[in-house]
mmCIF file of C-alpha atoms in Angstrom:
data_model
loop_
_atom_site.group_PDB
_atom_site.id
_atom_site.type_symbol
_atom_site.label_atom_id
_atom_site.label_comp_id
_atom_site.label_asym_id
_atom_site.label_seq_id
_atom_site.Cartn_x
_atom_site.Cartn_y
_atom_site.Cartn_z
ATOM 1 C CA UNK A 1 0.000 0.000 0.000
ATOM 2 C CA UNK A 2 1.825 3.088 -1.241
ATOM 3 C CA UNK A 3 1.541 6.451 0.443
ATOM 4 C CA UNK A 4 0.372 9.306 -1.778
ATOM 5 C CA UNK A 5 2.922 11.751 -0.342
ATOM 6 C CA UNK A 6 6.021 9.635 -0.807
ATOM 7 C CA UNK A 7 4.738 6.821 -3.006
ATOM 8 C CA UNK A 8 6.673 4.237 -0.965
ATOM 9 C CA UNK A 9 5.254 0.868 -0.044
ATOM 10 C CA UNK A 10 6.631 -1.130 2.880
ATOM 11 C CA UNK A 11 7.620 -4.725 2.198
ATOM 12 C CA UNK A 12 6.049 -7.221 4.643
ATOM 13 C CA UNK A 13 9.498 -8.513 5.608
ATOM 14 C CA UNK A 14 10.269 -5.079 7.153
ATOM 15 C CA UNK A 15 7.508 -5.509 9.715
ATOM 16 C CA UNK A 16 8.156 -9.220 10.278
ATOM 17 C CA UNK A 17 11.862 -8.707 11.008
ATOM 18 C CA UNK A 18 11.031 -5.786 13.315
ATOM 19 C CA UNK A 19 8.558 -7.946 15.263
ATOM 20 C CA UNK A 20 11.248 -10.615 15.627
ATOM 21 C CA UNK A 21 13.683 -8.016 16.955
ATOM 22 C CA UNK A 22 11.081 -6.616 19.342
ATOM 23 C CA UNK A 23 9.518 -9.829 20.644
ATOM 24 C CA UNK A 24 12.225 -12.469 20.293
ATOM 25 C CA UNK A 25 15.356 -10.282 20.193
ATOM 26 C CA UNK A 26 16.554 -12.301 17.210
ATOM 27 C CA UNK A 27 18.575 -9.353 15.872
ATOM 28 C CA UNK A 28 20.625 -6.477 17.316
ATOM 29 C CA UNK A 29 19.746 -4.193 14.412
ATOM 30 C CA UNK A 30 17.960 -3.997 11.079
ATOM 31 C CA UNK A 31 18.952 -1.705 8.218
ATOM 32 C CA UNK A 32 16.252 -0.748 5.737
ATOM 33 C CA UNK A 33 16.738 0.596 2.243
ATOM 34 C CA UNK A 34 14.349 2.276 -0.178
ATOM 35 C CA UNK A 35 14.328 0.353 -3.433
ATOM 36 C CA UNK A 36 13.475 3.197 -5.810
ATOM 37 C CA UNK A 37 12.606 1.065 -8.843
ATOM 38 C CA UNK A 38 9.988 -0.910 -6.877
ATOM 39 C CA UNK A 39 9.055 2.163 -4.795
ATOM 40 C CA UNK A 40 9.311 0.035 -1.689
ATOM 41 C CA UNK A 41 11.188 -0.087 1.613
ATOM 42 C CA UNK A 42 13.048 -3.392 1.991
ATOM 43 C CA UNK A 43 15.323 -5.060 4.561
ATOM 44 C CA UNK A 44 18.927 -4.590 3.485
ATOM 45 C CA UNK A 45 20.770 -6.181 6.400
ATOM 46 C CA UNK A 46 20.192 -7.641 9.853
ATOM 47 C CA UNK A 47 22.722 -7.808 12.671
ATOM 48 C CA UNK A 48 23.091 -10.842 14.912
ATOM 49 C CA UNK A 49 22.292 -10.378 18.635
ATOM 50 C CA UNK A 50 26.016 -10.646 19.434
ATOM 51 C CA UNK A 51 26.935 -7.677 17.223
ATOM 52 C CA UNK A 52 27.849 -4.345 18.775
ATOM 53 C CA UNK A 53 27.011 -0.699 18.233
ATOM 54 C CA UNK A 54 30.305 -0.403 16.304
ATOM 55 C CA UNK A 55 29.238 -3.212 13.941
ATOM 56 C CA UNK A 56 25.950 -1.412 13.407
ATOM 57 C CA UNK A 57 27.565 1.978 12.695
ATOM 58 C CA UNK A 58 30.069 0.365 10.312
ATOM 59 C CA UNK A 59 27.293 -1.255 8.293
ATOM 60 C CA UNK A 60 25.648 2.062 7.377
ATOM 61 C CA UNK A 61 26.830 3.345 3.990
ATOM 62 C CA UNK A 62 28.955 6.509 4.122
ATOM 63 C CA UNK A 63 27.136 8.340 1.329
ATOM 64 C CA UNK A 64 23.655 6.818 1.083
ATOM 65 C CA UNK A 65 20.550 7.249 3.232
ATOM 66 C CA UNK A 66 19.036 4.401 5.233
ATOM 67 C CA UNK A 67 16.512 3.735 7.966
ATOM 68 C CA UNK A 68 17.661 1.544 10.804
ATOM 69 C CA UNK A 69 16.380 0.039 14.022
ATOM 70 C CA UNK A 70 18.797 -0.732 16.848
ATOM 71 C CA UNK A 71 18.019 -2.686 20.009
ATOM 72 C CA UNK A 72 20.073 -0.895 22.658
ATOM 73 C CA UNK A 73 20.712 -2.683 25.966
ATOM 74 C CA UNK A 74 21.799 -0.717 29.007
ATOM 75 C CA UNK A 75 21.902 -0.804 32.792
ATOM 76 C CA UNK A 76 20.124 1.927 34.762
ATOM 77 C CA UNK A 77 21.547 3.720 37.783
ATOM 78 C CA UNK A 78 19.372 1.380 39.890
ATOM 79 C CA UNK A 79 21.278 -1.506 38.268
ATOM 80 C CA UNK A 80 18.306 -2.711 36.196
ATOM 81 C CA UNK A 81 18.907 -4.299 32.811
ATOM 82 C CA UNK A 82 16.820 -2.450 30.215
ATOM 83 C CA UNK A 83 16.489 -2.144 26.485
ATOM 84 C CA UNK A 84 15.266 0.593 24.144
ATOM 85 C CA UNK A 85 14.428 0.273 20.473
ATOM 86 C CA UNK A 86 15.916 3.165 18.517
ATOM 87 C CA UNK A 87 14.781 4.248 15.061
ATOM 88 C CA UNK A 88 17.585 5.947 13.160
ATOM 89 C CA UNK A 89 17.047 8.066 10.073
ATOM 90 C CA UNK A 90 20.523 7.994 8.519
ATOM 91 C CA UNK A 91 20.950 10.823 6.038
ATOM 92 C CA UNK A 92 24.642 11.654 5.528
ATOM 93 C CA UNK A 93 25.545 15.074 4.142
ATOM 94 C CA UNK A 94 27.271 13.364 1.210
ATOM 95 C CA UNK A 95 24.074 11.621 0.021
ATOM 96 C CA UNK A 96 22.294 12.876 -3.094
ATOM 97 C CA UNK A 97 19.715 15.596 -2.404
ATOM 98 C CA UNK A 98 16.965 13.684 -4.218
ATOM 99 C CA UNK A 99 17.633 10.588 -2.110
ATOM 100 C CA UNK A 100 17.573 12.621 1.113
ATOM 101 C CA UNK A 101 14.208 14.083 0.087
ATOM 102 C CA UNK A 102 12.736 10.643 -0.650
ATOM 103 C CA UNK A 103 13.882 9.271 2.705
ATOM 104 C CA UNK A 104 12.668 12.359 4.579
ATOM 105 C CA UNK A 105 9.224 12.275 2.958
ATOM 106 C CA UNK A 106 8.776 8.538 3.577
ATOM 107 C CA UNK A 107 10.116 8.404 7.141
ATOM 108 C CA UNK A 108 6.960 9.082 9.181
ATOM 109 C CA UNK A 109 4.842 6.600 7.288
ATOM 110 C CA UNK A 110 7.519 3.924 7.494
ATOM 111 C CA UNK A 111 8.072 4.555 11.208
ATOM 112 C CA UNK A 112 4.324 4.113 11.848
ATOM 113 C CA UNK A 113 4.575 0.599 10.390
ATOM 114 C CA UNK A 114 7.068 -0.348 13.108
ATOM 115 C CA UNK A 115 4.998 -0.409 16.272
ATOM 116 C CA UNK A 116 7.180 -0.278 19.365
ATOM 117 C CA UNK A 117 9.872 2.263 18.539
ATOM 118 C CA UNK A 118 10.847 4.114 21.705
ATOM 119 C CA UNK A 119 13.478 6.644 20.629
ATOM 120 C CA UNK A 120 14.121 8.358 17.303
ATOM 121 C CA UNK A 121 17.458 9.703 16.103
ATOM 122 C CA UNK A 122 18.242 11.783 13.040
ATOM 123 C CA UNK A 123 21.877 11.362 12.034
ATOM 124 C CA UNK A 124 23.873 13.020 9.274
ATOM 125 C CA UNK A 125 27.274 11.772 10.401
ATOM 126 C CA UNK A 126 28.481 8.941 12.661
ATOM 127 C CA UNK A 127 29.095 11.208 15.672
ATOM 128 C CA UNK A 128 25.359 11.973 15.874
ATOM 129 C CA UNK A 129 24.638 8.344 16.696
ATOM 130 C CA UNK A 130 27.656 7.662 18.847
ATOM 131 C CA UNK A 131 27.206 5.265 21.750
ATOM 132 C CA UNK A 132 27.166 8.268 24.094
ATOM 133 C CA UNK A 133 24.150 9.645 22.202
ATOM 134 C CA UNK A 134 22.344 6.328 22.680
ATOM 135 C CA UNK A 135 23.190 6.364 26.387
ATOM 136 C CA UNK A 136 21.899 9.901 26.885
ATOM 137 C CA UNK A 137 18.680 9.292 24.925
ATOM 138 C CA UNK A 138 17.873 5.879 26.434
ATOM 139 C CA UNK A 139 16.779 7.116 29.864
#
């Protein structure tokens, strides 16, 4: 079902993988890509539960936009183990303007498909989604 504003459909696998991450914690992260020819958001890559924040950051392309979901585990000051699901809109400054516009216009609709996102980050370079940023936004 394409959205009139952005024209992007969301592949069923996007939601299914997200539900696995949320309910079963099968993945540490999921990277989504807009397939322009099919006008559809698809799953580009999933990260195993053992992978780290560094693995996640390294798997984002340096000059292309992506959406990503990251399951961030942390320990609170009360020593409780917690987890937050982050939605990251990755839009590096070096990406093509047209691509950035497509990702920006499709983001809200795509994010609505993923029920259970707790924190949203907009990042244009790796420092904006540093582990410290995750830590400060998780609480």
